[in-house]
mmCIF file of C-alpha atoms and ligand atoms in Angstrom:
data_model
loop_
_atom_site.group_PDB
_atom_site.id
_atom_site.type_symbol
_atom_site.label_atom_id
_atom_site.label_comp_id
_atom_site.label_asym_id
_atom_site.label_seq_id
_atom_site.Cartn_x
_atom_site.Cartn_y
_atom_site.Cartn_z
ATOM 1 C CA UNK A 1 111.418 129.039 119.058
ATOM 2 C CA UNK A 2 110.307 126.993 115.798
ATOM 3 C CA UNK A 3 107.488 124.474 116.976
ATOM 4 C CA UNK A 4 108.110 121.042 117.229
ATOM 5 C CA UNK A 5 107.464 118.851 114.266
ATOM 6 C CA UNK A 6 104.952 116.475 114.675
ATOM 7 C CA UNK A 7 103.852 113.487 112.548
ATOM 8 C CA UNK A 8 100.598 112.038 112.665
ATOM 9 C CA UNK A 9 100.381 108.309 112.173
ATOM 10 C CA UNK A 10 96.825 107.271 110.862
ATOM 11 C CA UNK A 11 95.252 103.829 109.317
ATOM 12 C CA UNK A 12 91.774 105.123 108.738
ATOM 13 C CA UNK A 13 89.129 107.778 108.993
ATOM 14 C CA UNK A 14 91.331 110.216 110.796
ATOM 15 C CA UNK A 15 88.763 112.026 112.535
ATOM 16 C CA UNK A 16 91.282 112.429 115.675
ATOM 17 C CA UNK A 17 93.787 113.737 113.062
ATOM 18 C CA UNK A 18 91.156 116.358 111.938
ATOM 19 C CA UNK A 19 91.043 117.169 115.582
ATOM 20 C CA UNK A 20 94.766 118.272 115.457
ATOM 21 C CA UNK A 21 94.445 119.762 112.201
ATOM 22 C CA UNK A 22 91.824 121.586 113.563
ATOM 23 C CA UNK A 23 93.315 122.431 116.885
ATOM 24 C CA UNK A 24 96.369 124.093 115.356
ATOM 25 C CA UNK A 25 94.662 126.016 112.889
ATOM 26 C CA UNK A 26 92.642 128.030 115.824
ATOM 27 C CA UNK A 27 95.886 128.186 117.645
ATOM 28 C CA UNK A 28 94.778 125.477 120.324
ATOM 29 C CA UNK A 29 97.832 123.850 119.728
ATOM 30 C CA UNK A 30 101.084 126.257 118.969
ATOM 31 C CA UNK A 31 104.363 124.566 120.269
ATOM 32 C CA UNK A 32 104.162 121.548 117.819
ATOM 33 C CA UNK A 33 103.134 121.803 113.917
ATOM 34 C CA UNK A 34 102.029 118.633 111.953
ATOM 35 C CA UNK A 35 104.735 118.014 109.264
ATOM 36 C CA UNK A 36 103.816 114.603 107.829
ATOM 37 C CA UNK A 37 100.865 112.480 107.971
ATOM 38 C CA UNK A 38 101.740 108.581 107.434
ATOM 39 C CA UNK A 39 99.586 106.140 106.626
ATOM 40 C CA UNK A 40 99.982 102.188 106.595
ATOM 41 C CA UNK A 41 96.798 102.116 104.706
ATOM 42 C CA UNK A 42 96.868 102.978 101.057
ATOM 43 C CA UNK A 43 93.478 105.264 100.588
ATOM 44 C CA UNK A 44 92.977 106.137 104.207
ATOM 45 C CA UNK A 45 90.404 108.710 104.125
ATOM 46 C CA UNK A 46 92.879 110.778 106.658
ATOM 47 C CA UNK A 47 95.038 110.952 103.787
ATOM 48 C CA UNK A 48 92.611 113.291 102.035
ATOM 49 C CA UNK A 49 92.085 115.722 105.065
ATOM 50 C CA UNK A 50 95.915 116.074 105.367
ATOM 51 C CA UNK A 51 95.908 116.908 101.746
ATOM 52 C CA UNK A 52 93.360 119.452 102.350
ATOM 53 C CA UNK A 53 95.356 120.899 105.014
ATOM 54 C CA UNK A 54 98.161 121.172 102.901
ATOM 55 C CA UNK A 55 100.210 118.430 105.185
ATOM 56 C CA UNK A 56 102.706 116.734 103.263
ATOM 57 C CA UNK A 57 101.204 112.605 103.043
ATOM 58 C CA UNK A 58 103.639 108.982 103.314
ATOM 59 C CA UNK A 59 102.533 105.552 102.713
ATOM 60 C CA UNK A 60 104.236 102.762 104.255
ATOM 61 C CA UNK A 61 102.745 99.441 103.957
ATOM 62 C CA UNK A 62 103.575 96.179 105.140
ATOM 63 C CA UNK A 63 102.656 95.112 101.827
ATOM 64 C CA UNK A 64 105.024 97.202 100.435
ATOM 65 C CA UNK A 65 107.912 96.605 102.867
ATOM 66 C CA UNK A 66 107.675 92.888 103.676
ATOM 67 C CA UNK A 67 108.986 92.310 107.621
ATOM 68 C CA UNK A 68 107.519 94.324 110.643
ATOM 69 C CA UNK A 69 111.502 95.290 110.689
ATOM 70 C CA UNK A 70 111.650 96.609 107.051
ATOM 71 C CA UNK A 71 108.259 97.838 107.761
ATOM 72 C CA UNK A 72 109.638 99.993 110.661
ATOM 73 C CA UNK A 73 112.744 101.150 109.026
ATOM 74 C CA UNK A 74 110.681 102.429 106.179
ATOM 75 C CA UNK A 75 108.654 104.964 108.941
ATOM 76 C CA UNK A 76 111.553 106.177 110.627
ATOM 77 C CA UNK A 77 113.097 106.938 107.231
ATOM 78 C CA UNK A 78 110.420 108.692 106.680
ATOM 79 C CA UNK A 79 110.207 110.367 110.028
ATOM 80 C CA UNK A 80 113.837 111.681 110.031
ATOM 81 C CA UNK A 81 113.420 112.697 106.431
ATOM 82 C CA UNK A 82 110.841 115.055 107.958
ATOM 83 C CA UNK A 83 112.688 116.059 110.940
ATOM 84 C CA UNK A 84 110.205 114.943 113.120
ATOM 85 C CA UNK A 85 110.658 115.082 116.950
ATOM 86 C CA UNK A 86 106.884 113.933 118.166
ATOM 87 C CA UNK A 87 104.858 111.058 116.616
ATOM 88 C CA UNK A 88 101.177 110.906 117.275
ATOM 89 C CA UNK A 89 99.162 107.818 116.864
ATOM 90 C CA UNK A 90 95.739 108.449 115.877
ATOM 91 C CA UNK A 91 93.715 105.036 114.971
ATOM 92 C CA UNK A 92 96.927 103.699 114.086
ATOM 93 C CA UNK A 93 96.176 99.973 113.923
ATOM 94 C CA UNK A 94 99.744 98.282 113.898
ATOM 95 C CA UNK A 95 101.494 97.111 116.853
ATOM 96 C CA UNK A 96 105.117 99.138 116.828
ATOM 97 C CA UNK A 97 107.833 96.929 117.906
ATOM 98 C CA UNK A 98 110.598 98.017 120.849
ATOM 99 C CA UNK A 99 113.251 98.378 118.656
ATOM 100 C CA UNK A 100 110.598 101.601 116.950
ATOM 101 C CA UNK A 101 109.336 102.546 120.193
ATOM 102 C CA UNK A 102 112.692 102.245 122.428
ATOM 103 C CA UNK A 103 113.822 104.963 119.709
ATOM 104 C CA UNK A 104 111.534 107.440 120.725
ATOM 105 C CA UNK A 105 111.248 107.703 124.808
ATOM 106 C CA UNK A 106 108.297 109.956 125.474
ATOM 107 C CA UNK A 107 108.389 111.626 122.235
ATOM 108 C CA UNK A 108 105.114 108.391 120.818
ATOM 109 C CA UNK A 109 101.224 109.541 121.724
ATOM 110 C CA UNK A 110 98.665 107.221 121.612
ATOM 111 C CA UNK A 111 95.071 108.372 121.807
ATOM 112 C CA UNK A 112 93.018 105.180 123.002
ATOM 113 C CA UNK A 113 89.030 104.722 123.540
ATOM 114 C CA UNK A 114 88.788 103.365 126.770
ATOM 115 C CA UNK A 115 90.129 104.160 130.345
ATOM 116 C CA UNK A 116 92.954 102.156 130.189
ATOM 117 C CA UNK A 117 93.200 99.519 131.893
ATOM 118 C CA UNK A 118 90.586 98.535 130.789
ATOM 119 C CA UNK A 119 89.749 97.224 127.321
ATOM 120 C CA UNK A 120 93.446 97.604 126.346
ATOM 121 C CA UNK A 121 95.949 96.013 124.932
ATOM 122 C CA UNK A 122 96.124 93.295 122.051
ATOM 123 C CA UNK A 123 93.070 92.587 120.220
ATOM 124 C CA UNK A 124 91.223 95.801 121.767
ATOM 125 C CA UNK A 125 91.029 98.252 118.794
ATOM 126 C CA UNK A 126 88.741 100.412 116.927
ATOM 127 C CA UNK A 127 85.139 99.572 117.256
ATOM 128 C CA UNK A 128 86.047 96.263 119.441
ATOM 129 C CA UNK A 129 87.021 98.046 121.996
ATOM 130 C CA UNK A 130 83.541 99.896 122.619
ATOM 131 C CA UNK A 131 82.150 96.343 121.513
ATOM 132 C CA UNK A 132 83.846 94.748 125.187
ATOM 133 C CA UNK A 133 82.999 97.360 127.152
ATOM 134 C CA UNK A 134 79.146 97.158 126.388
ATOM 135 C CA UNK A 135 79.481 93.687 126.739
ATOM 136 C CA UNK A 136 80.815 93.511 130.121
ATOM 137 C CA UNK A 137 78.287 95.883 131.222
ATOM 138 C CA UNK A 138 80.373 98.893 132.345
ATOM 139 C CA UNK A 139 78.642 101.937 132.895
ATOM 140 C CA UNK A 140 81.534 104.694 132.386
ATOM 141 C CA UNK A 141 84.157 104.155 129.920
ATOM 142 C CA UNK A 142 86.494 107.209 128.332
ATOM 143 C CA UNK A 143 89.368 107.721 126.555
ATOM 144 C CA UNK A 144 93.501 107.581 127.133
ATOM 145 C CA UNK A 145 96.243 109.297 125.843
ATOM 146 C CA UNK A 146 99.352 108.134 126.850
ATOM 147 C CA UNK A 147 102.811 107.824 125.897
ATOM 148 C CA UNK A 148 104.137 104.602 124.026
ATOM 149 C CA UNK A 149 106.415 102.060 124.837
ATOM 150 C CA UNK A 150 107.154 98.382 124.147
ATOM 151 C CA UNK A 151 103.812 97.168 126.221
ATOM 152 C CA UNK A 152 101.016 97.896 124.342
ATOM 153 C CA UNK A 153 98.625 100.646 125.541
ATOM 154 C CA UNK A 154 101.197 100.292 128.407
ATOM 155 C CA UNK A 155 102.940 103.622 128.578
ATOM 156 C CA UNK A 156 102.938 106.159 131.179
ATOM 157 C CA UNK A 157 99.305 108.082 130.856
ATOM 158 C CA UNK A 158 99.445 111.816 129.622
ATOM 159 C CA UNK A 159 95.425 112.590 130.014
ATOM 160 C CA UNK A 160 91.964 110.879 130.506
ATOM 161 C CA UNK A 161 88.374 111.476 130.235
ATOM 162 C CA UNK A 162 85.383 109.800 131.566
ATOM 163 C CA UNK A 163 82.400 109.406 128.753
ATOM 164 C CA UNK A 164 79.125 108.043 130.336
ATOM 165 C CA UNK A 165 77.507 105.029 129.220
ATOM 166 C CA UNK A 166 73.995 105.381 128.235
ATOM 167 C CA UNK A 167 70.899 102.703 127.693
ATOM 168 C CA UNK A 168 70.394 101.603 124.012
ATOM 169 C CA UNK A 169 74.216 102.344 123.482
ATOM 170 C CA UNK A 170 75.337 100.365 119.885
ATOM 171 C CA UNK A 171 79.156 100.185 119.913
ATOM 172 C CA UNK A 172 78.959 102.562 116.893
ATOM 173 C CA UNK A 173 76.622 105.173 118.917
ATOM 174 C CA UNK A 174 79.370 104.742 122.084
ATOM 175 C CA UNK A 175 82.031 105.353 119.714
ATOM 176 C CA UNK A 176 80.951 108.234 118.239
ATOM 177 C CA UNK A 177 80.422 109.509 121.957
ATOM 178 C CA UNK A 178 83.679 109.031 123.045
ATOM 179 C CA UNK A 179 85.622 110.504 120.097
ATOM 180 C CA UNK A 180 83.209 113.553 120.887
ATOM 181 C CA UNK A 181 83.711 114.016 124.752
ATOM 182 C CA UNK A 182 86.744 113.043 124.965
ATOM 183 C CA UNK A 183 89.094 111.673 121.916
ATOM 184 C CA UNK A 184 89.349 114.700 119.916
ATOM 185 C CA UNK A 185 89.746 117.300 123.183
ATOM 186 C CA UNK A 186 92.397 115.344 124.799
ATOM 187 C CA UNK A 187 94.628 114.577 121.798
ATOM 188 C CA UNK A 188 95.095 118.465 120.961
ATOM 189 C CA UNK A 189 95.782 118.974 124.637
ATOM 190 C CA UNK A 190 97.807 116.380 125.292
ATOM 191 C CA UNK A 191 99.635 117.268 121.866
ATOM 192 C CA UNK A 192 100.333 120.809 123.107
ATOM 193 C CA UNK A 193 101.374 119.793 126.188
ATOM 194 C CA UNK A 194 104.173 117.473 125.769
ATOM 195 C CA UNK A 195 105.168 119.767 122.491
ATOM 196 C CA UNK A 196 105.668 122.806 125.553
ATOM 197 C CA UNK A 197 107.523 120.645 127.411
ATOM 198 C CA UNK A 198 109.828 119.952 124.887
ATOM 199 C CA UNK A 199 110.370 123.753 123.811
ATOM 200 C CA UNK A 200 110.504 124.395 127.449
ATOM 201 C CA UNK A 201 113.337 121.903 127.673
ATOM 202 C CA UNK A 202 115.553 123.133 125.004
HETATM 203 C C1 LIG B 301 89.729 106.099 117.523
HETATM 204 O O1 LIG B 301 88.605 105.819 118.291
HETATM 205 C C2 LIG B 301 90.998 105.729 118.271
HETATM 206 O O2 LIG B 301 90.927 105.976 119.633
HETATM 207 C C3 LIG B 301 91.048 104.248 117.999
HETATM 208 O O3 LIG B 301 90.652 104.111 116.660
HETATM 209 C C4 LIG B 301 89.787 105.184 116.289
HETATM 210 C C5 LIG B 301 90.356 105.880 115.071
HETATM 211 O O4 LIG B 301 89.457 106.830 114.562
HETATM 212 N N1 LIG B 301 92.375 103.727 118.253
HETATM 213 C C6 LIG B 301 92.612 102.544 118.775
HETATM 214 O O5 LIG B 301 91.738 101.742 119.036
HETATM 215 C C7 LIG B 301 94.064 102.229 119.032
HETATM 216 N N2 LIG B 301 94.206 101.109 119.903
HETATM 217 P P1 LIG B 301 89.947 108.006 113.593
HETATM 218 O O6 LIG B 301 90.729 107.372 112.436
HETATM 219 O O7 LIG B 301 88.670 108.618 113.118
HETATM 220 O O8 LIG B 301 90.786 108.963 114.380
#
């Protein structure tokens, strides 16, 4: 059966989309297959690696589009234009709307860089979210992947992994940790796994 066709939704570095990249190459990951990489950033450094990888690219900005509706039209075009069955978010920073994510039950991925839930949700992003959790004091924090719907960070949870917290931690040292441990192992698995489950289901 033809693997399902993924696309990767990315805003920045797209280190966690190098992890997929990555993970499919070595045959980690062999029930989906990344089709399009979309960016809401113009010159997102994940751009470049999908070029390297031969991935077919998409820009969509809200610049570009005007209203978070037209915004979100614009991606799906794009998406169905591609054929795309699985959408991954991978430091996607833009809030997708109900309408978007009511369109795609189970079939949205998340990867987020804390055990949700904690440090979740609005405002908790990126570096800031690291940036809380140090500040609170925690001593164990992780990463989520989970499936999206209209709550944000708020979807049923695929896979988790606890990253310790260690003294001296900088938000930028703790972020590099988690992505390590735990960000770029769980995406591919959790990638692979509900791509099975969809072959396994057609
Ligand atoms: C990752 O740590 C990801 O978990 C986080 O942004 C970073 C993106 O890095 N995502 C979120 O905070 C989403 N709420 P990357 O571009 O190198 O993959």
């Amino acid at each position: 059966m033809n693997p399902v066709k993924i696309a990767v939704l990315v805003s920045g570095g797209g280190t966690n989309l190098q992890a997929l990249i990555d993970a499919e190459k070595s045959g980690m990951i062999q029930s989906g297959s990344i089709s399009l990489v979309l960016s809401n950033k113009e010159g997102a450094y994940a751009l470049e690696r999908a070029k390297n990888a031969g991935i077919p690219t998409a820009v969509v900005t809200k610049a570009q589009t005007g209203s978070q509706e037209a915004f979100e039209d614009a991606i799906r075009a794009k998406l169905t234009e591609y054929g795309v069955e699985v959408i991954i978010l991978a430091g996607f920073m833009s809030i997708l709307s109900e309408k978007f994510t009511s369109a795609y039950p189970r079939r949205i991925l998340n990867v987020h860089p804390s055990l949700i839930p904690s440090f979740c949700g609005k405002g908790f992003y990126g570096l800031h979210v690291h940036e809380a959790a140090l500040a609170y004091g925690v001593k164990v924090t992780g990463a989520t992947v989970h499936f999206v719907n209209e709550i944000p960070d708020g979807g049923e949870i695929i896979l988790q992994r606890a990253v310790e917290i260690r003294e001296g931690d900088t938000p930028e040292i703790l972020q590099r940790r988690v992505m390590e441990e735990a960000e770029w192992k769980l995406l591919p698995m959790a990638a692979e796994k509900v791509c099975a489950d969809i072959l396994k289901n057609k």
